């Protein structure tokens, strides 16, 4: 292949690098939330609780981080949801560990006290969610239920 490029061997070497760089722009892996450093894309408060954070990755590979589910919902209500390629939530049982939000299980209860009052905890396993749901005497919800509901009764923002 290099022989075909003759004097443009540098171009031949740069081509794969350029393709790799462009391909990496559409990354849909979670970007770890830097607690006490990253700001919520919706309310601009510093994200400090590693049990309730959420994140979206756009189709262009850009990540937006939120301090809880209500901030993410508020942001998406004002911005086009069709641009989202991936959704992530903190696993309530493991501080600052992001999991696929569409496969997570959820428990909502006022005693959970998330930063913006959504009070929704996400779990990687249904068993972990059921354990807390039983304790709080509420039902476990899946992504379809929790992503469409408005638990707080308003926009969830008192700031």
PDB file of C-alpha atoms in Angstrom:
ATOM      1  CA  UNK A   1       0.000   0.000   0.000  1.00  0.00           C
ATOM      2  CA  UNK A   2       2.816   2.428   0.878  1.00  0.00           C
ATOM      3  CA  UNK A   3       4.380   1.877  -2.566  1.00  0.00           C
ATOM      4  CA  UNK A   4       1.205   3.144  -4.259  1.00  0.00           C
ATOM      5  CA  UNK A   5       1.456   6.456  -2.413  1.00  0.00           C
ATOM      6  CA  UNK A   6       5.074   6.995  -3.501  1.00  0.00           C
ATOM      7  CA  UNK A   7       6.097  10.401  -2.176  1.00  0.00           C
ATOM      8  CA  UNK A   8       2.969  10.586  -0.037  1.00  0.00           C
ATOM      9  CA  UNK A   9       3.979   7.892   2.428  1.00  0.00           C
ATOM     10  CA  UNK A  10       3.190  10.267   5.277  1.00  0.00           C
ATOM     11  CA  UNK A  11      -0.336  10.593   3.917  1.00  0.00           C
ATOM     12  CA  UNK A  12      -0.649   6.810   3.839  1.00  0.00           C
ATOM     13  CA  UNK A  13       0.370   6.655   7.484  1.00  0.00           C
ATOM     14  CA  UNK A  14      -1.930   9.500   8.534  1.00  0.00           C
ATOM     15  CA  UNK A  15      -5.019   8.103   6.809  1.00  0.00           C
ATOM     16  CA  UNK A  16      -5.667   5.265   9.311  1.00  0.00           C
ATOM     17  CA  UNK A  17      -5.012   7.655  12.201  1.00  0.00           C
ATOM     18  CA  UNK A  18      -7.518  10.150  10.799  1.00  0.00           C
ATOM     19  CA  UNK A  19     -10.149   7.432  10.333  1.00  0.00           C
ATOM     20  CA  UNK A  20      -9.603   6.223  13.901  1.00  0.00           C
ATOM     21  CA  UNK A  21      -9.895   9.768  15.265  1.00  0.00           C
ATOM     22  CA  UNK A  22     -13.139  10.421  13.405  1.00  0.00           C
ATOM     23  CA  UNK A  23     -14.579   7.076  14.488  1.00  0.00           C
ATOM     24  CA  UNK A  24     -13.801   7.844  18.123  1.00  0.00           C
ATOM     25  CA  UNK A  25     -16.007  10.966  17.918  1.00  0.00           C
ATOM     26  CA  UNK A  26     -19.093   8.764  18.014  1.00  0.00           C
ATOM     27  CA  UNK A  27     -18.183   7.073  21.296  1.00  0.00           C
ATOM     28  CA  UNK A  28     -21.133   5.843  23.340  1.00  0.00           C
ATOM     29  CA  UNK A  29     -19.193   4.640  26.392  1.00  0.00           C
ATOM     30  CA  UNK A  30     -19.875   6.425  29.676  1.00  0.00           C
ATOM     31  CA  UNK A  31     -17.500   9.206  30.661  1.00  0.00           C
ATOM     32  CA  UNK A  32     -16.829   8.979  34.419  1.00  0.00           C
ATOM     33  CA  UNK A  33     -18.335  11.832  36.407  1.00  0.00           C
ATOM     34  CA  UNK A  34     -15.681  13.731  38.342  1.00  0.00           C
ATOM     35  CA  UNK A  35     -17.470  14.227  41.658  1.00  0.00           C
ATOM     36  CA  UNK A  36     -17.123  17.686  43.213  1.00  0.00           C
ATOM     37  CA  UNK A  37     -15.686  18.909  39.896  1.00  0.00           C
ATOM     38  CA  UNK A  38     -18.133  18.330  37.004  1.00  0.00           C
ATOM     39  CA  UNK A  39     -21.172  20.595  36.756  1.00  0.00           C
ATOM     40  CA  UNK A  40     -24.713  19.498  35.945  1.00  0.00           C
ATOM     41  CA  UNK A  41     -25.608  20.397  32.343  1.00  0.00           C
ATOM     42  CA  UNK A  42     -29.069  21.461  33.480  1.00  0.00           C
ATOM     43  CA  UNK A  43     -28.839  23.327  36.796  1.00  0.00           C
ATOM     44  CA  UNK A  44     -25.063  24.021  36.664  1.00  0.00           C
ATOM     45  CA  UNK A  45     -24.569  22.823  40.267  1.00  0.00           C
ATOM     46  CA  UNK A  46     -21.467  20.750  41.006  1.00  0.00           C
ATOM     47  CA  UNK A  47     -22.226  17.029  40.948  1.00  0.00           C
ATOM     48  CA  UNK A  48     -21.295  15.729  44.373  1.00  0.00           C
ATOM     49  CA  UNK A  49     -23.388  12.614  45.044  1.00  0.00           C
ATOM     50  CA  UNK A  50     -22.103   9.452  43.362  1.00  0.00           C
ATOM     51  CA  UNK A  51     -25.386   7.596  43.903  1.00  0.00           C
ATOM     52  CA  UNK A  52     -27.749   9.681  41.747  1.00  0.00           C
ATOM     53  CA  UNK A  53     -25.794  11.124  38.813  1.00  0.00           C
ATOM     54  CA  UNK A  54     -26.875  10.553  35.231  1.00  0.00           C
ATOM     55  CA  UNK A  55     -25.286  11.059  31.840  1.00  0.00           C
ATOM     56  CA  UNK A  56     -26.255  11.111  28.202  1.00  0.00           C
ATOM     57  CA  UNK A  57     -23.993  10.658  25.204  1.00  0.00           C
ATOM     58  CA  UNK A  58     -25.191  12.307  22.004  1.00  0.00           C
ATOM     59  CA  UNK A  59     -24.993  10.772  18.557  1.00  0.00           C
ATOM     60  CA  UNK A  60     -22.041  13.087  17.923  1.00  0.00           C
ATOM     61  CA  UNK A  61     -20.240  11.628  20.972  1.00  0.00           C
ATOM     62  CA  UNK A  62     -20.697  14.573  23.339  1.00  0.00           C
ATOM     63  CA  UNK A  63     -21.392  13.775  26.992  1.00  0.00           C
ATOM     64  CA  UNK A  64     -23.760  15.709  29.250  1.00  0.00           C
ATOM     65  CA  UNK A  65     -23.716  15.009  32.982  1.00  0.00           C
ATOM     66  CA  UNK A  66     -26.498  15.618  35.505  1.00  0.00           C
ATOM     67  CA  UNK A  67     -26.761  15.513  39.288  1.00  0.00           C
ATOM     68  CA  UNK A  68     -29.946  13.422  39.243  1.00  0.00           C
ATOM     69  CA  UNK A  69     -32.691  12.008  37.023  1.00  0.00           C
ATOM     70  CA  UNK A  70     -34.888  15.115  37.342  1.00  0.00           C
ATOM     71  CA  UNK A  71     -32.127  17.398  36.018  1.00  0.00           C
ATOM     72  CA  UNK A  72     -31.629  15.093  33.047  1.00  0.00           C
ATOM     73  CA  UNK A  73     -35.380  15.071  32.324  1.00  0.00           C
ATOM     74  CA  UNK A  74     -35.565  18.853  32.659  1.00  0.00           C
ATOM     75  CA  UNK A  75     -32.637  19.299  30.262  1.00  0.00           C
ATOM     76  CA  UNK A  76     -34.099  16.886  27.707  1.00  0.00           C
ATOM     77  CA  UNK A  77     -37.517  18.570  27.874  1.00  0.00           C
ATOM     78  CA  UNK A  78     -35.796  21.712  26.587  1.00  0.00           C
ATOM     79  CA  UNK A  79     -33.437  19.983  24.145  1.00  0.00           C
ATOM     80  CA  UNK A  80     -33.965  17.429  21.401  1.00  0.00           C
ATOM     81  CA  UNK A  81     -34.107  13.923  22.850  1.00  0.00           C
ATOM     82  CA  UNK A  82     -33.565  12.383  19.402  1.00  0.00           C
ATOM     83  CA  UNK A  83     -29.866  13.251  19.629  1.00  0.00           C
ATOM     84  CA  UNK A  84     -29.229  10.822  22.502  1.00  0.00           C
ATOM     85  CA  UNK A  85     -27.197   7.742  21.576  1.00  0.00           C
ATOM     86  CA  UNK A  86     -26.722   6.352  25.116  1.00  0.00           C
ATOM     87  CA  UNK A  87     -28.138   6.901  28.607  1.00  0.00           C
ATOM     88  CA  UNK A  88     -26.293   6.187  31.876  1.00  0.00           C
ATOM     89  CA  UNK A  89     -27.123   6.342  35.580  1.00  0.00           C
ATOM     90  CA  UNK A  90     -25.123   5.851  38.739  1.00  0.00           C
ATOM     91  CA  UNK A  91     -25.623   2.443  40.329  1.00  0.00           C
ATOM     92  CA  UNK A  92     -27.020   3.289  43.768  1.00  0.00           C
ATOM     93  CA  UNK A  93     -25.136   0.363  45.347  1.00  0.00           C
ATOM     94  CA  UNK A  94     -21.708   1.403  44.003  1.00  0.00           C
ATOM     95  CA  UNK A  95     -20.686   5.017  44.387  1.00  0.00           C
ATOM     96  CA  UNK A  96     -19.819   6.775  41.128  1.00  0.00           C
ATOM     97  CA  UNK A  97     -20.241   3.726  38.863  1.00  0.00           C
ATOM     98  CA  UNK A  98     -22.233   4.429  35.690  1.00  0.00           C
ATOM     99  CA  UNK A  99     -24.455   1.720  34.210  1.00  0.00           C
ATOM    100  CA  UNK A 100     -26.677   1.529  31.121  1.00  0.00           C
ATOM    101  CA  UNK A 101     -29.847   3.381  32.129  1.00  0.00           C
ATOM    102  CA  UNK A 102     -32.017   1.440  29.682  1.00  0.00           C
ATOM    103  CA  UNK A 103     -31.147  -1.844  31.413  1.00  0.00           C
ATOM    104  CA  UNK A 104     -31.240  -0.562  35.003  1.00  0.00           C
ATOM    105  CA  UNK A 105     -33.992  -1.033  37.596  1.00  0.00           C
ATOM    106  CA  UNK A 106     -35.357   1.904  39.581  1.00  0.00           C
ATOM    107  CA  UNK A 107     -36.811   2.676  42.982  1.00  0.00           C
ATOM    108  CA  UNK A 108     -38.393   6.034  43.791  1.00  0.00           C
ATOM    109  CA  UNK A 109     -39.029   7.136  47.364  1.00  0.00           C
ATOM    110  CA  UNK A 110     -38.925  10.502  49.139  1.00  0.00           C
ATOM    111  CA  UNK A 111     -36.453   9.195  51.729  1.00  0.00           C
ATOM    112  CA  UNK A 112     -33.744   8.693  49.069  1.00  0.00           C
ATOM    113  CA  UNK A 113     -33.042  12.465  48.946  1.00  0.00           C
ATOM    114  CA  UNK A 114     -31.374  12.935  45.566  1.00  0.00           C
ATOM    115  CA  UNK A 115     -29.872  16.373  44.817  1.00  0.00           C
ATOM    116  CA  UNK A 116     -32.806  17.827  42.841  1.00  0.00           C
ATOM    117  CA  UNK A 117     -35.616  15.920  44.517  1.00  0.00           C
ATOM    118  CA  UNK A 118     -36.222  13.216  41.930  1.00  0.00           C
ATOM    119  CA  UNK A 119     -35.408  10.682  44.658  1.00  0.00           C
ATOM    120  CA  UNK A 120     -34.888   7.900  42.123  1.00  0.00           C
ATOM    121  CA  UNK A 121     -32.238   5.263  42.746  1.00  0.00           C
ATOM    122  CA  UNK A 122     -30.958   3.078  39.896  1.00  0.00           C
ATOM    123  CA  UNK A 123     -29.669  -0.470  40.236  1.00  0.00           C
ATOM    124  CA  UNK A 124     -27.764  -2.779  37.901  1.00  0.00           C
ATOM    125  CA  UNK A 125     -29.712  -5.800  39.160  1.00  0.00           C
ATOM    126  CA  UNK A 126     -33.415  -6.252  39.731  1.00  0.00           C
ATOM    127  CA  UNK A 127     -32.661  -8.131  42.968  1.00  0.00           C
ATOM    128  CA  UNK A 128     -30.916  -5.074  44.468  1.00  0.00           C
ATOM    129  CA  UNK A 129     -33.806  -2.846  43.395  1.00  0.00           C
ATOM    130  CA  UNK A 130     -36.388  -5.250  44.821  1.00  0.00           C
ATOM    131  CA  UNK A 131     -34.581  -5.313  48.165  1.00  0.00           C
ATOM    132  CA  UNK A 132     -34.857  -1.516  48.555  1.00  0.00           C
ATOM    133  CA  UNK A 133     -38.375  -1.406  47.067  1.00  0.00           C
ATOM    134  CA  UNK A 134     -39.579  -3.933  49.630  1.00  0.00           C
ATOM    135  CA  UNK A 135     -38.001  -1.923  52.447  1.00  0.00           C
ATOM    136  CA  UNK A 136     -39.657   1.302  51.182  1.00  0.00           C
ATOM    137  CA  UNK A 137     -42.912  -0.499  50.259  1.00  0.00           C
ATOM    138  CA  UNK A 138     -42.868   0.728  46.664  1.00  0.00           C
ATOM    139  CA  UNK A 139     -42.670  -0.949  43.241  1.00  0.00           C
ATOM    140  CA  UNK A 140     -39.580  -1.462  41.113  1.00  0.00           C
ATOM    141  CA  UNK A 141     -39.715   0.403  37.803  1.00  0.00           C
ATOM    142  CA  UNK A 142     -37.910  -0.186  34.541  1.00  0.00           C
ATOM    143  CA  UNK A 143     -36.400   2.424  32.186  1.00  0.00           C
ATOM    144  CA  UNK A 144     -39.569   2.800  30.127  1.00  0.00           C
ATOM    145  CA  UNK A 145     -41.622   3.638  33.219  1.00  0.00           C
ATOM    146  CA  UNK A 146     -39.132   5.952  34.923  1.00  0.00           C
ATOM    147  CA  UNK A 147     -38.038   7.836  31.798  1.00  0.00           C
ATOM    148  CA  UNK A 148     -41.600   8.810  30.909  1.00  0.00           C
ATOM    149  CA  UNK A 149     -42.884   9.641  34.394  1.00  0.00           C
ATOM    150  CA  UNK A 150     -42.576  12.898  36.300  1.00  0.00           C
ATOM    151  CA  UNK A 151     -42.329  11.743  39.918  1.00  0.00           C
ATOM    152  CA  UNK A 152     -41.995  15.181  41.420  1.00  0.00           C
ATOM    153  CA  UNK A 153     -45.306  16.477  40.106  1.00  0.00           C
ATOM    154  CA  UNK A 154     -43.719  19.592  38.525  1.00  0.00           C
ATOM    155  CA  UNK A 155     -40.447  20.175  36.723  1.00  0.00           C
ATOM    156  CA  UNK A 156     -38.558  19.066  39.847  1.00  0.00           C
ATOM    157  CA  UNK A 157     -36.468  22.220  40.023  1.00  0.00           C
ATOM    158  CA  UNK A 158     -36.651  24.485  43.019  1.00  0.00           C
ATOM    159  CA  UNK A 159     -33.463  26.431  42.270  1.00  0.00           C
TER     160      UNK A 159
END
